[in-house]
Amino acid sequence: MPSFHHGDVEIAYLDEGEGEPIVLVHGFASSKNVNWVYPTWVSELVKAGRRVIALDNRGHGESAKLYDPGQYEIATMADDVIALMDHLAIPRADIMGYSLGSRMTAILAREHPERLRSAILGGIGIGLIEGGGPGENVATALEAASLDDVTDPVGRTFRAFADQTRSDRRALAACLRGSRRLMTRGEAAGIRVPVLIAVGSKDEIAGSAAALGKVIPGSQVLDIPNRDHMRAVGDKVYKTGVIDFLSRRA
């Protein structure tokens, strides 16, 4: 698997297909494989004529594991995406995130609009600016000796997922504590690139997609029926909606 260094941090990535580039940014406790390869996002997008780049966020997958929460500030994590684009000499791309990856993508849309053709915010709604997402209860669950010691239901969900993906739980706890800064309503309202917001109708973590859609000017909302935060990722409605959105950006 190819990798590059952003400063001292090694970042693993994949680069497949030809055509207009799209960069995929996975969610917390996930990886490029779990979020994008196994649910066939990469193959579907390649089939649709796109060049697909996906990275393992710092602390995740095959990228470097760091244990200082300060190394996971959300803007720092977002800068890894720009560094990858620079490494691959990609001046501009569509960027799709999921959950934490969407928080990073929103930062990029706000701070580096010249680098984005569009932003697809999967698995995040009004939680982008009003909280939502995993909190200290999840960090504590990740640090527990075993899943049996975790009683908090959200903590159990993320701990089980981290165990399933064989993640470095200490690195994830540091990531969670370091990346919690929310976007302000004014920052979100300042996003000017084309935006698609895609959230499962049963997602209790992301917050309302429609509410975020009212904040980001000109954004489109895609409801993913009968899917929660974990099960929306590979949904056909999600994929079809994204590919349609991208085709209209050409």
PDB file of N, CA and C in Angstrom, residues 144-225:
ATOM      1  N   ALA A 144     -11.256   0.998  28.024  1.00  0.00           N
ATOM      2  CA  ALA A 144     -11.639  -0.048  28.979  1.00  0.00           C
ATOM      3  C   ALA A 144     -10.891  -1.348  28.687  1.00  0.00           C
ATOM      4  N   ALA A 145     -10.735  -2.163  29.718  1.00  0.00           N
ATOM      5  CA  ALA A 145      -9.985  -3.416  29.561  1.00  0.00           C
ATOM      6  C   ALA A 145     -10.655  -4.350  28.562  1.00  0.00           C
ATOM      7  N   SER A 146     -11.983  -4.375  28.548  1.00  0.00           N
ATOM      8  CA  SER A 146     -12.694  -5.225  27.596  1.00  0.00           C
ATOM      9  C   SER A 146     -14.077  -4.662  27.334  1.00  0.00           C
ATOM     10  N   LEU A 147     -14.722  -5.150  26.296  1.00  0.00           N
ATOM     11  CA  LEU A 147     -16.079  -4.718  25.954  1.00  0.00           C
ATOM     12  C   LEU A 147     -17.043  -5.000  27.106  1.00  0.00           C
ATOM     13  N   ASP A 148     -16.799  -6.059  27.837  1.00  0.00           N
ATOM     14  CA  ASP A 148     -17.678  -6.429  28.953  1.00  0.00           C
ATOM     15  C   ASP A 148     -17.698  -5.355  30.044  1.00  0.00           C
ATOM     16  N   ASP A 149     -16.666  -4.526  30.092  1.00  0.00           N
ATOM     17  CA  ASP A 149     -16.590  -3.474  31.105  1.00  0.00           C
ATOM     18  C   ASP A 149     -17.327  -2.200  30.692  1.00  0.00           C
ATOM     19  N   VAL A 150     -17.851  -2.155  29.469  1.00  0.00           N
ATOM     20  CA  VAL A 150     -18.487  -0.941  28.935  1.00  0.00           C
ATOM     21  C   VAL A 150     -20.000  -1.066  29.056  1.00  0.00           C
ATOM     22  N   THR A 151     -20.617  -0.133  29.772  1.00  0.00           N
ATOM     23  CA  THR A 151     -22.072  -0.164  29.939  1.00  0.00           C
ATOM     24  C   THR A 151     -22.782   0.873  29.076  1.00  0.00           C
ATOM     25  N   ASP A 152     -22.105   1.964  28.745  1.00  0.00           N
ATOM     26  CA  ASP A 152     -22.712   3.007  27.917  1.00  0.00           C
ATOM     27  C   ASP A 152     -23.026   2.450  26.527  1.00  0.00           C
ATOM     28  N   PRO A 153     -24.271   2.579  26.035  1.00  0.00           N
ATOM     29  CA  PRO A 153     -24.635   1.954  24.757  1.00  0.00           C
ATOM     30  C   PRO A 153     -23.876   2.504  23.548  1.00  0.00           C
ATOM     31  N   VAL A 154     -23.672   3.820  23.495  1.00  0.00           N
ATOM     32  CA  VAL A 154     -22.911   4.389  22.369  1.00  0.00           C
ATOM     33  C   VAL A 154     -21.453   3.964  22.477  1.00  0.00           C
ATOM     34  N   GLY A 155     -20.930   3.979  23.695  1.00  0.00           N
ATOM     35  CA  GLY A 155     -19.563   3.515  23.907  1.00  0.00           C
ATOM     36  C   GLY A 155     -19.375   2.072  23.488  1.00  0.00           C
ATOM     37  N   ARG A 156     -20.349   1.237  23.800  1.00  0.00           N
ATOM     38  CA  ARG A 156     -20.275  -0.173  23.406  1.00  0.00           C
ATOM     39  C   ARG A 156     -20.261  -0.326  21.885  1.00  0.00           C
ATOM     40  N   THR A 157     -21.074   0.479  21.199  1.00  0.00           N
ATOM     41  CA  THR A 157     -21.126   0.405  19.730  1.00  0.00           C
ATOM     42  C   THR A 157     -19.767   0.703  19.122  1.00  0.00           C
ATOM     43  N   PHE A 158     -19.147   1.799  19.573  1.00  0.00           N
ATOM     44  CA  PHE A 158     -17.855   2.185  19.003  1.00  0.00           C
ATOM     45  C   PHE A 158     -16.736   1.249  19.451  1.00  0.00           C
ATOM     46  N   ARG A 159     -16.811   0.756  20.701  1.00  0.00           N
ATOM     47  CA  ARG A 159     -15.785  -0.161  21.174  1.00  0.00           C
ATOM     48  C   ARG A 159     -15.839  -1.471  20.381  1.00  0.00           C
ATOM     49  N   ALA A 160     -17.060  -1.966  20.146  1.00  0.00           N
ATOM     50  CA  ALA A 160     -17.207  -3.195  19.367  1.00  0.00           C
ATOM     51  C   ALA A 160     -16.697  -2.994  17.942  1.00  0.00           C
ATOM     52  N   PHE A 161     -16.972  -1.829  17.372  1.00  0.00           N
ATOM     53  CA  PHE A 161     -16.507  -1.526  16.017  1.00  0.00           C
ATOM     54  C   PHE A 161     -14.983  -1.460  15.983  1.00  0.00           C
ATOM     55  N   ALA A 162     -14.385  -0.816  16.978  1.00  0.00           N
ATOM     56  CA  ALA A 162     -12.921  -0.716  17.043  1.00  0.00           C
ATOM     57  C   ALA A 162     -12.287  -2.093  17.195  1.00  0.00           C
ATOM     58  N   ASP A 163     -12.912  -2.950  18.005  1.00  0.00           N
ATOM     59  CA  ASP A 163     -12.399  -4.313  18.161  1.00  0.00           C
ATOM     60  C   ASP A 163     -12.520  -5.082  16.848  1.00  0.00           C
ATOM     61  N   GLN A 164     -13.646  -4.903  16.175  1.00  0.00           N
ATOM     62  CA  GLN A 164     -13.886  -5.599  14.912  1.00  0.00           C
ATOM     63  C   GLN A 164     -12.860  -5.203  13.855  1.00  0.00           C
ATOM     64  N   THR A 165     -12.499  -3.922  13.828  1.00  0.00           N
ATOM     65  CA  THR A 165     -11.543  -3.434  12.828  1.00  0.00           C
ATOM     66  C   THR A 165     -10.094  -3.555  13.311  1.00  0.00           C
ATOM     67  N   ARG A 166      -9.902  -4.126  14.506  1.00  0.00           N
ATOM     68  CA  ARG A 166      -8.567  -4.329  15.076  1.00  0.00           C
ATOM     69  C   ARG A 166      -7.769  -3.029  15.141  1.00  0.00           C
ATOM     70  N   SER A 167      -8.448  -1.987  15.562  1.00  0.00           N
ATOM     71  CA  SER A 167      -7.843  -0.660  15.615  1.00  0.00           C
ATOM     72  C   SER A 167      -6.967  -0.505  16.855  1.00  0.00           C
ATOM     73  N   ASP A 168      -6.096   0.485  16.803  1.00  0.00           N
ATOM     74  CA  ASP A 168      -5.295   0.878  17.955  1.00  0.00           C
ATOM     75  C   ASP A 168      -6.194   1.758  18.821  1.00  0.00           C
ATOM     76  N   ARG A 169      -6.747   1.192  19.882  1.00  0.00           N
ATOM     77  CA  ARG A 169      -7.770   1.890  20.654  1.00  0.00           C
ATOM     78  C   ARG A 169      -7.204   3.105  21.406  1.00  0.00           C
ATOM     79  N   ARG A 170      -5.966   3.035  21.814  1.00  0.00           N
ATOM     80  CA  ARG A 170      -5.361   4.182  22.509  1.00  0.00           C
ATOM     81  C   ARG A 170      -5.196   5.367  21.555  1.00  0.00           C
ATOM     82  N   ALA A 171      -4.805   5.076  20.313  1.00  0.00           N
ATOM     83  CA  ALA A 171      -4.702   6.136  19.305  1.00  0.00           C
ATOM     84  C   ALA A 171      -6.084   6.721  19.002  1.00  0.00           C
ATOM     85  N   LEU A 172      -7.095   5.868  18.949  1.00  0.00           N
ATOM     86  CA  LEU A 172      -8.449   6.360  18.674  1.00  0.00           C
ATOM     87  C   LEU A 172      -8.955   7.253  19.801  1.00  0.00           C
ATOM     88  N   ALA A 173      -8.677   6.878  21.041  1.00  0.00           N
ATOM     89  CA  ALA A 173      -9.102   7.707  22.163  1.00  0.00           C
ATOM     90  C   ALA A 173      -8.446   9.089  22.089  1.00  0.00           C
ATOM     91  N   ALA A 174      -7.163   9.119  21.733  1.00  0.00           N
ATOM     92  CA  ALA A 174      -6.465  10.406  21.574  1.00  0.00           C
ATOM     93  C   ALA A 174      -7.073  11.206  20.427  1.00  0.00           C
ATOM     94  N   CYS A 175      -7.394  10.531  19.327  1.00  0.00           N
ATOM     95  CA  CYS A 175      -8.020  11.192  18.188  1.00  0.00           C
ATOM     96  C   CYS A 175      -9.353  11.803  18.588  1.00  0.00           C
ATOM     97  N   LEU A 176     -10.144  11.037  19.300  1.00  0.00           N
ATOM     98  CA  LEU A 176     -11.461  11.524  19.703  1.00  0.00           C
ATOM     99  C   LEU A 176     -11.350  12.775  20.567  1.00  0.00           C
ATOM    100  N   ARG A 177     -10.418  12.757  21.491  1.00  0.00           N
ATOM    101  CA  ARG A 177     -10.270  13.906  22.393  1.00  0.00           C
ATOM    102  C   ARG A 177      -9.698  15.129  21.670  1.00  0.00           C
ATOM    103  N   GLY A 178      -8.907  14.889  20.625  1.00  0.00           N
ATOM    104  CA  GLY A 178      -8.268  16.011  19.943  1.00  0.00           C
ATOM    105  C   GLY A 178      -9.067  16.626  18.819  1.00  0.00           C
ATOM    106  N   SER A 179     -10.065  15.915  18.320  1.00  0.00           N
ATOM    107  CA  SER A 179     -10.749  16.351  17.093  1.00  0.00           C
ATOM    108  C   SER A 179     -12.177  16.825  17.334  1.00  0.00           C
ATOM    109  N   ARG A 180     -12.489  17.217  18.558  1.00  0.00           N
ATOM    110  CA  ARG A 180     -13.874  17.523  18.903  1.00  0.00           C
ATOM    111  C   ARG A 180     -14.323  18.943  18.563  1.00  0.00           C
ATOM    112  N   ARG A 181     -13.413  19.785  18.088  1.00  0.00           N
ATOM    113  CA  ARG A 181     -13.827  21.169  17.809  1.00  0.00           C
ATOM    114  C   ARG A 181     -14.932  21.189  16.762  1.00  0.00           C
ATOM    115  N   LEU A 182     -16.002  21.905  17.061  1.00  0.00           N
ATOM    116  CA  LEU A 182     -17.124  22.016  16.134  1.00  0.00           C
ATOM    117  C   LEU A 182     -16.919  23.193  15.201  1.00  0.00           C
ATOM    118  N   MET A 183     -17.600  23.158  14.075  1.00  0.00           N
ATOM    119  CA  MET A 183     -17.634  24.301  13.171  1.00  0.00           C
ATOM    120  C   MET A 183     -18.713  25.261  13.673  1.00  0.00           C
ATOM    121  N   THR A 184     -18.454  26.550  13.621  1.00  0.00           N
ATOM    122  CA  THR A 184     -19.487  27.500  14.022  1.00  0.00           C
ATOM    123  C   THR A 184     -20.536  27.621  12.919  1.00  0.00           C
ATOM    124  N   ARG A 185     -21.695  28.110  13.301  1.00  0.00           N
ATOM    125  CA  ARG A 185     -22.754  28.318  12.307  1.00  0.00           C
ATOM    126  C   ARG A 185     -22.289  29.286  11.211  1.00  0.00           C
ATOM    127  N   GLY A 186     -21.556  30.319  11.617  1.00  0.00           N
ATOM    128  CA  GLY A 186     -21.054  31.290  10.644  1.00  0.00           C
ATOM    129  C   GLY A 186     -20.057  30.675   9.682  1.00  0.00           C
ATOM    130  N   GLU A 187     -19.185  29.793  10.189  1.00  0.00           N
ATOM    131  CA  GLU A 187     -18.223  29.109   9.314  1.00  0.00           C
ATOM    132  C   GLU A 187     -18.942  28.225   8.305  1.00  0.00           C
ATOM    133  N   ALA A 188     -19.933  27.475   8.777  1.00  0.00           N
ATOM    134  CA  ALA A 188     -20.676  26.602   7.870  1.00  0.00           C
ATOM    135  C   ALA A 188     -21.441  27.422   6.827  1.00  0.00           C
ATOM    136  N   ALA A 189     -21.990  28.537   7.254  1.00  0.00           N
ATOM    137  CA  ALA A 189     -22.730  29.395   6.325  1.00  0.00           C
ATOM    138  C   ALA A 189     -21.813  30.026   5.291  1.00  0.00           C
ATOM    139  N   GLY A 190     -20.506  30.039   5.581  1.00  0.00           N
ATOM    140  CA  GLY A 190     -19.539  30.611   4.653  1.00  0.00           C
ATOM    141  C   GLY A 190     -19.043  29.640   3.595  1.00  0.00           C
ATOM    142  N   ILE A 191     -19.473  28.381   3.649  1.00  0.00           N
ATOM    143  CA  ILE A 191     -19.057  27.397   2.640  1.00  0.00           C
ATOM    144  C   ILE A 191     -19.706  27.758   1.308  1.00  0.00           C
ATOM    145  N   ARG A 192     -18.895  27.828   0.264  1.00  0.00           N
ATOM    146  CA  ARG A 192     -19.404  28.272  -1.036  1.00  0.00           C
ATOM    147  C   ARG A 192     -19.237  27.242  -2.148  1.00  0.00           C
ATOM    148  N   VAL A 193     -18.643  26.085  -1.851  1.00  0.00           N
ATOM    149  CA  VAL A 193     -18.534  25.055  -2.892  1.00  0.00           C
ATOM    150  C   VAL A 193     -19.842  24.269  -2.927  1.00  0.00           C
ATOM    151  N   PRO A 194     -20.150  23.577  -4.041  1.00  0.00           N
ATOM    152  CA  PRO A 194     -21.352  22.735  -4.077  1.00  0.00           C
ATOM    153  C   PRO A 194     -21.265  21.637  -3.015  1.00  0.00           C
ATOM    154  N   VAL A 195     -22.361  21.448  -2.272  1.00  0.00           N
ATOM    155  CA  VAL A 195     -22.370  20.503  -1.152  1.00  0.00           C
ATOM    156  C   VAL A 195     -23.563  19.558  -1.250  1.00  0.00           C
ATOM    157  N   LEU A 196     -23.296  18.273  -1.021  1.00  0.00           N
ATOM    158  CA  LEU A 196     -24.341  17.270  -0.841  1.00  0.00           C
ATOM    159  C   LEU A 196     -24.225  16.740   0.584  1.00  0.00           C
ATOM    160  N   ILE A 197     -25.338  16.737   1.318  1.00  0.00           N
ATOM    161  CA  ILE A 197     -25.389  16.230   2.684  1.00  0.00           C
ATOM    162  C   ILE A 197     -26.199  14.939   2.659  1.00  0.00           C
ATOM    163  N   ALA A 198     -25.572  13.820   3.066  1.00  0.00           N
ATOM    164  CA  ALA A 198     -26.223  12.509   2.969  1.00  0.00           C
ATOM    165  C   ALA A 198     -26.216  11.836   4.342  1.00  0.00           C
ATOM    166  N   VAL A 199     -27.401  11.612   4.902  1.00  0.00           N
ATOM    167  CA  VAL A 199     -27.515  11.071   6.256  1.00  0.00           C
ATOM    168  C   VAL A 199     -28.625  10.025   6.300  1.00  0.00           C
ATOM    169  N   GLY A 200     -28.395   8.945   7.011  1.00  0.00           N
ATOM    170  CA  GLY A 200     -29.419   7.928   7.205  1.00  0.00           C
ATOM    171  C   GLY A 200     -30.601   8.457   7.992  1.00  0.00           C
ATOM    172  N   SER A 201     -31.804   8.067   7.620  1.00  0.00           N
ATOM    173  CA  SER A 201     -33.006   8.575   8.284  1.00  0.00           C
ATOM    174  C   SER A 201     -33.107   8.112   9.733  1.00  0.00           C
ATOM    175  N   LYS A 202     -32.385   7.060  10.105  1.00  0.00           N
ATOM    176  CA  LYS A 202     -32.387   6.570  11.480  1.00  0.00           C
ATOM    177  C   LYS A 202     -31.067   6.853  12.189  1.00  0.00           C
ATOM    178  N   ASP A 203     -30.278   7.763  11.645  1.00  0.00           N
ATOM    179  CA  ASP A 203     -28.982   8.109  12.231  1.00  0.00           C
ATOM    180  C   ASP A 203     -29.208   9.011  13.442  1.00  0.00           C
ATOM    181  N   GLU A 204     -28.880   8.512  14.638  1.00  0.00           N
ATOM    182  CA  GLU A 204     -29.058   9.289  15.863  1.00  0.00           C
ATOM    183  C   GLU A 204     -27.764   9.967  16.308  1.00  0.00           C
ATOM    184  N   ILE A 205     -26.717   9.850  15.495  1.00  0.00           N
ATOM    185  CA  ILE A 205     -25.416  10.434  15.832  1.00  0.00           C
ATOM    186  C   ILE A 205     -25.159  11.714  15.039  1.00  0.00           C
ATOM    187  N   ALA A 206     -25.567  11.720  13.759  1.00  0.00           N
ATOM    188  CA  ALA A 206     -25.203  12.810  12.846  1.00  0.00           C
ATOM    189  C   ALA A 206     -25.955  14.104  13.094  1.00  0.00           C
ATOM    190  N   GLY A 207     -27.175  14.016  13.597  1.00  0.00           N
ATOM    191  CA  GLY A 207     -28.035  15.182  13.652  1.00  0.00           C
ATOM    192  C   GLY A 207     -28.748  15.383  12.326  1.00  0.00           C
ATOM    193  N   SER A 208     -29.669  16.311  12.278  1.00  0.00           N
ATOM    194  CA  SER A 208     -30.538  16.508  11.115  1.00  0.00           C
ATOM    195  C   SER A 208     -29.792  17.006   9.886  1.00  0.00           C
ATOM    196  N   ALA A 209     -29.954  16.269   8.771  1.00  0.00           N
ATOM    197  CA  ALA A 209     -29.375  16.712   7.499  1.00  0.00           C
ATOM    198  C   ALA A 209     -30.091  17.965   6.997  1.00  0.00           C
ATOM    199  N   ALA A 210     -31.402  17.984   7.144  1.00  0.00           N
ATOM    200  CA  ALA A 210     -32.183  19.134   6.666  1.00  0.00           C
ATOM    201  C   ALA A 210     -31.778  20.407   7.397  1.00  0.00           C
ATOM    202  N   ALA A 211     -31.532  20.301   8.705  1.00  0.00           N
ATOM    203  CA  ALA A 211     -31.143  21.483   9.479  1.00  0.00           C
ATOM    204  C   ALA A 211     -29.795  22.023   9.009  1.00  0.00           C
ATOM    205  N   LEU A 212     -28.844  21.127   8.714  1.00  0.00           N
ATOM    206  CA  LEU A 212     -27.554  21.594   8.194  1.00  0.00           C
ATOM    207  C   LEU A 212     -27.731  22.173   6.797  1.00  0.00           C
ATOM    208  N   GLY A 213     -28.624  21.573   6.019  1.00  0.00           N
ATOM    209  CA  GLY A 213     -28.886  22.075   4.675  1.00  0.00           C
ATOM    210  C   GLY A 213     -29.384  23.516   4.670  1.00  0.00           C
ATOM    211  N   LYS A 214     -30.064  23.902   5.734  1.00  0.00           N
ATOM    212  CA  LYS A 214     -30.557  25.287   5.825  1.00  0.00           C
ATOM    213  C   LYS A 214     -29.440  26.270   6.161  1.00  0.00           C
ATOM    214  N   VAL A 215     -28.328  25.739   6.685  1.00  0.00           N
ATOM    215  CA  VAL A 215     -27.208  26.604   7.079  1.00  0.00           C
ATOM    216  C   VAL A 215     -26.227  26.805   5.920  1.00  0.00           C
ATOM    217  N   ILE A 216     -25.935  25.733   5.172  1.00  0.00           N
ATOM    218  CA  ILE A 216     -24.962  25.811   4.086  1.00  0.00           C
ATOM    219  C   ILE A 216     -25.667  26.245   2.812  1.00  0.00           C
ATOM    220  N   PRO A 217     -25.337  27.407   2.265  1.00  0.00           N
ATOM    221  CA  PRO A 217     -26.069  27.942   1.113  1.00  0.00           C
ATOM    222  C   PRO A 217     -26.010  27.022  -0.107  1.00  0.00           C
ATOM    223  N   GLY A 218     -27.166  26.781  -0.702  1.00  0.00           N
ATOM    224  CA  GLY A 218     -27.223  26.023  -1.947  1.00  0.00           C
ATOM    225  C   GLY A 218     -26.972  24.540  -1.809  1.00  0.00           C
ATOM    226  N   SER A 219     -26.857  24.042  -0.591  1.00  0.00           N
ATOM    227  CA  SER A 219     -26.554  22.620  -0.411  1.00  0.00           C
ATOM    228  C   SER A 219     -27.768  21.764  -0.748  1.00  0.00           C
ATOM    229  N   GLN A 220     -27.492  20.510  -1.125  1.00  0.00           N
ATOM    230  CA  GLN A 220     -28.536  19.536  -1.401  1.00  0.00           C
ATOM    231  C   GLN A 220     -28.528  18.485  -0.310  1.00  0.00           C
ATOM    232  N   VAL A 221     -29.688  17.945  -0.001  1.00  0.00           N
ATOM    233  CA  VAL A 221     -29.822  16.948   1.060  1.00  0.00           C
ATOM    234  C   VAL A 221     -30.292  15.625   0.470  1.00  0.00           C
ATOM    235  N   LEU A 222     -29.617  14.558   0.847  1.00  0.00           N
ATOM    236  CA  LEU A 222     -29.989  13.202   0.433  1.00  0.00           C
ATOM    237  C   LEU A 222     -30.303  12.389   1.682  1.00  0.00           C
ATOM    238  N   ASP A 223     -31.556  12.006   1.841  1.00  0.00           N
ATOM    239  CA  ASP A 223     -31.954  11.136   2.952  1.00  0.00           C
ATOM    240  C   ASP A 223     -31.725   9.683   2.541  1.00  0.00           C
ATOM    241  N   ILE A 224     -31.070   8.922   3.396  1.00  0.00           N
ATOM    242  CA  ILE A 224     -30.815   7.502   3.141  1.00  0.00           C
ATOM    243  C   ILE A 224     -31.821   6.724   3.987  1.00  0.00           C
ATOM    244  N   PRO A 225     -32.862   6.162   3.357  1.00  0.00           N
ATOM    245  CA  PRO A 225     -33.989   5.603   4.124  1.00  0.00           C
ATOM    246  C   PRO A 225     -33.609   4.420   5.008  1.00  0.00           C
TER     247      PRO A 225
END
